[in-house]
XYZ file of C-alpha atoms in Angstrom:
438
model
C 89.545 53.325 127.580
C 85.792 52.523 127.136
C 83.108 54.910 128.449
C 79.316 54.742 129.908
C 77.003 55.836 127.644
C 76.253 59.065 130.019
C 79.668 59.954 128.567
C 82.007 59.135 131.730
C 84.154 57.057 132.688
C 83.287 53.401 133.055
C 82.784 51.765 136.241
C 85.105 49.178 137.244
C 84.840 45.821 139.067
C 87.122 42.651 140.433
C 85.276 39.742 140.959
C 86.907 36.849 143.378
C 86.201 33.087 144.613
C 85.753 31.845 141.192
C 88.818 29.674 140.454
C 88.296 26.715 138.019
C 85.444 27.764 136.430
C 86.498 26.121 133.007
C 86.174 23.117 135.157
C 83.530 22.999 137.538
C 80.405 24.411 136.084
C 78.858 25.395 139.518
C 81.352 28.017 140.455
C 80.951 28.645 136.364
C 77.308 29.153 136.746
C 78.250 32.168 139.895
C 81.138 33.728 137.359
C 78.646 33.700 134.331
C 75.761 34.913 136.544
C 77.244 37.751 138.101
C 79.180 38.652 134.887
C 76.118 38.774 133.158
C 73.988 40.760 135.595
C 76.728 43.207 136.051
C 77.188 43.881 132.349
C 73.835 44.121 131.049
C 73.228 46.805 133.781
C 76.853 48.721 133.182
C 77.352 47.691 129.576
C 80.810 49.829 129.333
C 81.835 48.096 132.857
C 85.526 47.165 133.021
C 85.745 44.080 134.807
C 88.450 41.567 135.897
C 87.707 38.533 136.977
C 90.444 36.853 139.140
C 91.087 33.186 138.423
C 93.872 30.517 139.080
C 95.656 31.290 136.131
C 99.134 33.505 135.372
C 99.410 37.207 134.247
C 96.956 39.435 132.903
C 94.407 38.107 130.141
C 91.591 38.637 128.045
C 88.776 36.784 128.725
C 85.178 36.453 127.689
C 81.842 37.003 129.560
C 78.295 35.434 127.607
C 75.088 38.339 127.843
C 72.324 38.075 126.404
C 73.649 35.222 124.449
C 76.547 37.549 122.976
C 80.402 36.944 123.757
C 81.334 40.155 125.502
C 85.669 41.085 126.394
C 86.665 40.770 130.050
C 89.898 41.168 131.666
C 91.484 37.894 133.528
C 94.005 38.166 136.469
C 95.838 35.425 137.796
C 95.547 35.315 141.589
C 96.181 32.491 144.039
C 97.474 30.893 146.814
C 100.794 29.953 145.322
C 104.642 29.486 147.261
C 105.727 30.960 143.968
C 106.235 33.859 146.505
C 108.182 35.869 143.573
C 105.703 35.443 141.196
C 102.928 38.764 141.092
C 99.604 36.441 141.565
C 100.888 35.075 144.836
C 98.452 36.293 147.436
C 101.666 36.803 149.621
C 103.344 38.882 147.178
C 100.015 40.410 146.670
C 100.179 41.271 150.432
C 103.330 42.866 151.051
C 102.808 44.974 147.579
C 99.809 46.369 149.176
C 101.342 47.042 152.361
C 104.333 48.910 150.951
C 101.405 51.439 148.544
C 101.449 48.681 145.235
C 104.555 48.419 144.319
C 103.764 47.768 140.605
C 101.435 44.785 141.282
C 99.435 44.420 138.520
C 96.440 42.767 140.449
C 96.776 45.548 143.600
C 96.383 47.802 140.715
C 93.020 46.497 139.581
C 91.941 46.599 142.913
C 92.929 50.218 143.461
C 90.903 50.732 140.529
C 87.645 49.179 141.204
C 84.555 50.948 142.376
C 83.871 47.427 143.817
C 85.023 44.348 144.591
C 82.906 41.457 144.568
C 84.060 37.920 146.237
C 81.570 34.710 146.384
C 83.982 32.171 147.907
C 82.892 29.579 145.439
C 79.099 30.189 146.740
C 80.094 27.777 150.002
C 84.044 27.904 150.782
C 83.727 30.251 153.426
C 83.846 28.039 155.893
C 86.461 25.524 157.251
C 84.563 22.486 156.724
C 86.877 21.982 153.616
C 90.052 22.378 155.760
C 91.664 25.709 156.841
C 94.164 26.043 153.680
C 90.695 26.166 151.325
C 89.624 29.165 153.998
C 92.924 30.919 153.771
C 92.575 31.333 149.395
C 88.936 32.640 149.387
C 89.903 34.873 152.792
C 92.846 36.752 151.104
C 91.495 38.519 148.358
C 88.960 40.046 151.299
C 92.095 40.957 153.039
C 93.309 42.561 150.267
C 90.323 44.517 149.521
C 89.588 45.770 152.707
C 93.945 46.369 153.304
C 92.979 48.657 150.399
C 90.160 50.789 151.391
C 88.152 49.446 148.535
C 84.424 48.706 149.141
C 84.104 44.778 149.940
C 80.595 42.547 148.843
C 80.466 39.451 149.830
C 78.052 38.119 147.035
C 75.044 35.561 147.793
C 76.712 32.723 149.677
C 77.014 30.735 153.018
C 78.447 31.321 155.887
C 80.190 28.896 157.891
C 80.271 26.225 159.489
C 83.485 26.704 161.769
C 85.237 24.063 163.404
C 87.596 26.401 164.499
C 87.543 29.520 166.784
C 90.642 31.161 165.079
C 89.683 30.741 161.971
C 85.937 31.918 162.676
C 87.342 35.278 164.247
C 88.849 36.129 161.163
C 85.560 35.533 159.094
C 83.842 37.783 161.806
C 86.756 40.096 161.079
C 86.116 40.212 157.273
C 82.324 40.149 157.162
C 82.328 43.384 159.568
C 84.819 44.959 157.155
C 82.144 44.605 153.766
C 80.229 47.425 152.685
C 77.663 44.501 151.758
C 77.315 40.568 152.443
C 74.599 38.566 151.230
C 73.404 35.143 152.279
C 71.579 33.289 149.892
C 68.875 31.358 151.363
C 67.159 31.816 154.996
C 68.986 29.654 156.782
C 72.854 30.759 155.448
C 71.547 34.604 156.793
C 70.545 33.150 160.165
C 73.989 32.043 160.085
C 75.427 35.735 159.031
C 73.191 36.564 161.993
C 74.656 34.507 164.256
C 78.653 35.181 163.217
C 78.123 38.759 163.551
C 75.683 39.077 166.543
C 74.962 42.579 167.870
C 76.662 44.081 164.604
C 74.677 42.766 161.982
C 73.290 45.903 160.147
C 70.023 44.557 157.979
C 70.713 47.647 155.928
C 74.369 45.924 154.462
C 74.108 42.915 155.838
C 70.818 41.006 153.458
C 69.042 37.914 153.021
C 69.027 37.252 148.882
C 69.198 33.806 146.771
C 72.130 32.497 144.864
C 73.287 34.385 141.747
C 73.270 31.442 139.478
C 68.824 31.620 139.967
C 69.797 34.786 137.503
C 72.164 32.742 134.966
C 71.206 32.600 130.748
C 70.889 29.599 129.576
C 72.396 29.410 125.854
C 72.291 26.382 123.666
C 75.163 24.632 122.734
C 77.150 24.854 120.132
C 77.394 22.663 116.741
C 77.839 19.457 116.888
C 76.696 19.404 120.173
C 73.618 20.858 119.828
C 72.308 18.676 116.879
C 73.020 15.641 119.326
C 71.239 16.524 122.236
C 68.445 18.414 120.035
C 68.013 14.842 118.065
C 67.901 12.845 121.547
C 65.133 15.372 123.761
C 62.673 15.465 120.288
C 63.224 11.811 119.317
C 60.495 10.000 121.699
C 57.996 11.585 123.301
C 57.514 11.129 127.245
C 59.551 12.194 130.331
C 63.051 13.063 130.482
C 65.094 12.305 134.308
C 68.231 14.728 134.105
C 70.688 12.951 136.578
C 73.968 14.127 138.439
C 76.535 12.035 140.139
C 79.437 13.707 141.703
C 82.565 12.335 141.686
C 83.461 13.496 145.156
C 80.329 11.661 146.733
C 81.111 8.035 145.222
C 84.238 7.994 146.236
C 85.511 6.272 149.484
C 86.992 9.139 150.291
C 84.497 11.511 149.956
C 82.034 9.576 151.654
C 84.324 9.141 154.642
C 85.007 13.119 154.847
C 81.037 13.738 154.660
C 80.141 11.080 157.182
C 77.541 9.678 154.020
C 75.544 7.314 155.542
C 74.634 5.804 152.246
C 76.253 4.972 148.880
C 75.169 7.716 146.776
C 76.576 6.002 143.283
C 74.739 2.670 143.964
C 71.236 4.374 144.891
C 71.710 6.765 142.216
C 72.165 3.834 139.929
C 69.334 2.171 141.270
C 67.314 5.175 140.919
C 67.808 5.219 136.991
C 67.089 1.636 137.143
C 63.714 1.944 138.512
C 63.030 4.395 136.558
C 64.046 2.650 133.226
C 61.804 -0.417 134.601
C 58.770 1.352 135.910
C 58.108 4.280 133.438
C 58.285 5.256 130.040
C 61.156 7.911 130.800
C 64.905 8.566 128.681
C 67.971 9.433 131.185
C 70.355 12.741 130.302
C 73.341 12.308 132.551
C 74.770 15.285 133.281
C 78.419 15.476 134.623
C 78.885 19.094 136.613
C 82.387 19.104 137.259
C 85.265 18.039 134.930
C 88.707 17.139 136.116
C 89.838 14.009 134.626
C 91.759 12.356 137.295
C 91.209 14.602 140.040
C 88.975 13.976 143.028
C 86.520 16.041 142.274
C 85.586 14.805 138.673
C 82.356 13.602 137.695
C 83.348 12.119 134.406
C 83.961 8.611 135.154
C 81.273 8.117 137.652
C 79.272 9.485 134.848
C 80.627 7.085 132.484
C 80.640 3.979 134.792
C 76.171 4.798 135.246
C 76.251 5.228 131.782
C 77.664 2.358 130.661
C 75.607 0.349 133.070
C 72.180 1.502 132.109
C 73.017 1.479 128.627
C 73.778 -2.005 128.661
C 70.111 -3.228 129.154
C 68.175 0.345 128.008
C 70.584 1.382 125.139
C 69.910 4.765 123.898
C 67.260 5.196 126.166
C 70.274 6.533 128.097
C 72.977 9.245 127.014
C 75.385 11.490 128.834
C 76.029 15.187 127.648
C 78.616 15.740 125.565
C 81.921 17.390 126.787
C 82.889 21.081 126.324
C 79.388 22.068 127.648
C 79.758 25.552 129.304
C 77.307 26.881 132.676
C 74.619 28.046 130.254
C 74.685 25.420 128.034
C 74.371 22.790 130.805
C 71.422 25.030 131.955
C 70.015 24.856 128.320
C 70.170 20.692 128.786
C 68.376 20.422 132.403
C 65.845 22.929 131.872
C 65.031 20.448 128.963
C 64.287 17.807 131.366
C 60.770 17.074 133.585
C 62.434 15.879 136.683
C 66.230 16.195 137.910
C 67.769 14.482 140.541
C 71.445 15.722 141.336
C 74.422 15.567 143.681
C 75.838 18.976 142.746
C 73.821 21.635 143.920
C 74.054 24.139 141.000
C 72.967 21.435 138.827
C 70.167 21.359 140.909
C 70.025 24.978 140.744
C 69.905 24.961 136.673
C 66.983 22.691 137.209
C 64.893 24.917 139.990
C 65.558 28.288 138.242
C 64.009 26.736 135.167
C 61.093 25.496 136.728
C 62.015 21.927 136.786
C 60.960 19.709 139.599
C 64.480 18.538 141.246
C 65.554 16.844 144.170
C 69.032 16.231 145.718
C 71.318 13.975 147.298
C 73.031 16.122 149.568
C 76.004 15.872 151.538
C 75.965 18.976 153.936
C 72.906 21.720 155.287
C 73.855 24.241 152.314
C 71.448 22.508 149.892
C 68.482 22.653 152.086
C 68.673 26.477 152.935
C 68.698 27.162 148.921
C 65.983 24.150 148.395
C 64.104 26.431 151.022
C 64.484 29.761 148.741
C 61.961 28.262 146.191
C 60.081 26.099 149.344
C 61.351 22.885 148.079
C 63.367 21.554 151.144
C 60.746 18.841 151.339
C 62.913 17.206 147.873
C 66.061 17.798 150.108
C 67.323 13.580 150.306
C 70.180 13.994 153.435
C 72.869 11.243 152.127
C 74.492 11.817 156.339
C 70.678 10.670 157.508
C 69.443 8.106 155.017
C 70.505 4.676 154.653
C 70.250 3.567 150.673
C 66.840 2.399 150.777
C 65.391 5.010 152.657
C 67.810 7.663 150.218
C 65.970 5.891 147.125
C 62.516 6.151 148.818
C 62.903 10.019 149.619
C 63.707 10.474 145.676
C 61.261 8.504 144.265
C 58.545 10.139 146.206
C 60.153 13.515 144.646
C 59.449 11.581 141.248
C 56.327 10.957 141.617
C 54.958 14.227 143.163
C 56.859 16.101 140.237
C 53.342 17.645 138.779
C 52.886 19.489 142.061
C 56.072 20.313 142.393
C 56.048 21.843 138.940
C 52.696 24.101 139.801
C 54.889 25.225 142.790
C 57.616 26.376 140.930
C 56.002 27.910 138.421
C 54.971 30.216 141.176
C 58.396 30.377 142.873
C 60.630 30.546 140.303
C 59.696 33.450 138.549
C 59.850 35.275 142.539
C 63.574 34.237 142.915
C 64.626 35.308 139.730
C 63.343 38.363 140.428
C 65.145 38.589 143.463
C 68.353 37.466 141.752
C 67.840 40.502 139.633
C 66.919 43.020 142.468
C 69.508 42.088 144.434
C 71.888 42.753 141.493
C 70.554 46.384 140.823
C 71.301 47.010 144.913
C 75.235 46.191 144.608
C 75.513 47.841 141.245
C 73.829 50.737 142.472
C 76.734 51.072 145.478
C 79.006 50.653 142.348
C 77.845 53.528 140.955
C 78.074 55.780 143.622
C 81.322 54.824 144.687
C 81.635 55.500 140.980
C 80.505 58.962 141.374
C 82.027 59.790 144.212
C 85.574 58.953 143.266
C 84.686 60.564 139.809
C 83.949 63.572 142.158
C 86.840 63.988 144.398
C 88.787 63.609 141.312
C 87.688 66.376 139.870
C 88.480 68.958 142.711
């Protein structure tokens, strides 16, 4: 077993509500972020990170630029009922004192268990079965006496009453829950009512403002590297999310406009009306699921390139949450569908706007007062979407003087915010250590 450097043993964490991180590099920006703020203030920390994957693992965590070890538990909701990461096998372990479940074990273990519900899943607005996985590893936690923090996230919306009783239920039971812009706390504030306790229950900004960015590696880098230095002038980063463009997606959004055609229209301007290079920048990779950017990303590419040729690339594959940061911070204007892409851009300083598909993006757009570059895709038709982000285009130099006010603040806060939960680690830490010892 490792120990702190004060000679003791080291503190011990679970993290939850970052499944399919390898995949979608928003939730991999909140794993990475958190990872990395724990572990360059607990160096020696043991920490397992719970993911949709089987059995116990060995994973890897990026600080400071440096691979560092980390433990991997599988964990999810699964009718594999006999199988240990099945939240209902999970359940009844914990009920009957453990029974040899390896992932109620970590729990027991952990000075603190931290749980960001994919930074907006805790809610039913993606259906009640997407509730019920980021609700039962609270359960489990707070089945188990361990201390509970909800990190920076949203709160709601709830369709229905059932479903928001239990979040009341769960949010009472955290030592801590964050909300990461203004309006997500007002939200806290209005699920808990007379029992919200401003001393646990805080207003902070979302974890990934705090995330590294790293540069890629080999060949990668060269690739990009070559592109950014080959022509001087601007450089649009843009984001298209699979999920938006698709029939589907825009029919389970209510988009009033079609986000692929005025995002294409967008680069087209831009090709036609400026001296400016395009970096598309797919966030989330599943090929042939839903969710996946990559051929939306391919289909803009491929038309743009036609007529602007290289003055048009998309990012290379393999790219992990810092390295994608590394690429939009690169850029002098981004205009996304994802908001952590977005949220690469605005913790770099980078003037960004977004095409957004529900209120979450304007509360964090508010966190750095840039809810102005907030483009509603339920409000706008597609020439009124196209007007709202070209204006956010051309007002990029005052955006930039903003942010290079506002940034620096929210990073800050990402970091103070950080030092509060790990200091409720530690004396959880120190109690435990204590009662051990009588």
């Amino acid at each position: 077993m490792s120990e702190r450097i004060d000679g003791g043993s080291p503190l011990s964490a679970c993290l939850f509500g970052v499944p399919g991180s390898h995949l979608n590099l928003g939730v991999g920006a909140l794993r990475a972020a958190t990872l990395g703020g724990l572990l360059t203030r607990e160096p020696a920390a043991e920490v397992t990170v719970f993911d949709d994957g089987w059995g116990q693992r060995t994973g890897r965590a990026y600080v400071g630029g440096r691979p560092v070890p980390i433990g991997l538990a599988g964990a999810r909701h699964s009718r594999r009922y006999h199988r240990p990461e099945s939240y209902l096998n999970m359940r009844v372990s914990a009920a009957l004192g453990g029974l040899g479940n390896s992932g109620i074990a970590k729990i027991d273990a952990a000075d603190v268990v931290l749980d960001v519900s994919g930074g907006d899943s805790f809610s039913d607005i993606y259906g009640e079965h997407r509730f019920r996985t980021v609700a039962w590893p609270k359960r489990l936690t707070l089945l188990r006496r361990r201390p509970l923090v909800f990190l920076p996230q949203t709160y709601g919306p709830f369709k229905s009453t059932r479903v928001r009783a239990e979040a009341v239920s769960l949010v009472r039971g955290a030592a801590m829950a964050w909300a990461r812009d203004p309006e997500s706390y007002a939200a806290l504030g209005e699920l808990l009512g007379a029992d919200l306790d401003p001393a646990r229950h805080r207003e902070g900004v979302d974890v990934a403002f705090g995330l590294e960015p790293r540069e890629p590696d080999e060949p990668a880098h060269e690739q990009l590297a070559t592109w950014f230095a080959a022509v001087p002038g601007p450089v649009v980063g843009i984001n298209v999310s699979g999920l938006m463009v698709r029939a589907e997606g825009a029919a389970q959004f209510g988009l009033a406009a079609d986000s692929g055609l005025v995002a294409q229209r967008l680069c087209e301007r831009l090709l036609d009306e400026s001296d400016a290079r395009i970096v598309i920048v797919p966030h989330v990779r599943t090929p042939g699921g839903t969710d996946d950017d990559t051929a939306a990303s391919e289909r803009l590419h491929a038309a743009l390139s036609a007529r602007h040729g290289d003055r048009v690339m998309i990012t290379p594959p393999g790219l992990d949450p810092h390295q994608a940061k590394w690429v939009i911070r690169q850029t002098t204007w981004f205009c996304g569908m994802r908001m952590h892409a977005t949220i690469a851009a605005l913790s770099s300083a980078v003037p960004a706007a977004i095409l957004a598909y529900s209120l979450k993006a304007r509360g964090v757009f508010a966190s750095v007062g840039q809810q102005r570059h907030v483009a509603d895709a339920r409000e706008l038709g597609d020439d009124d979407l196209l007007d709202a982000l070209w204006r956010s285009w051309t007002s990029r130099a005052e955006t930039a003087a903003e942010l290079a006010e506002r940034t620096p603040v929210a990073i800050r806060r990402a970091g103070e915010q950080m030092d509060e939960i790990v200091a409720l680690a530690r004396t959880e830490h120190a109690n435990r250590s204590t009662a051990g010892a009588r």
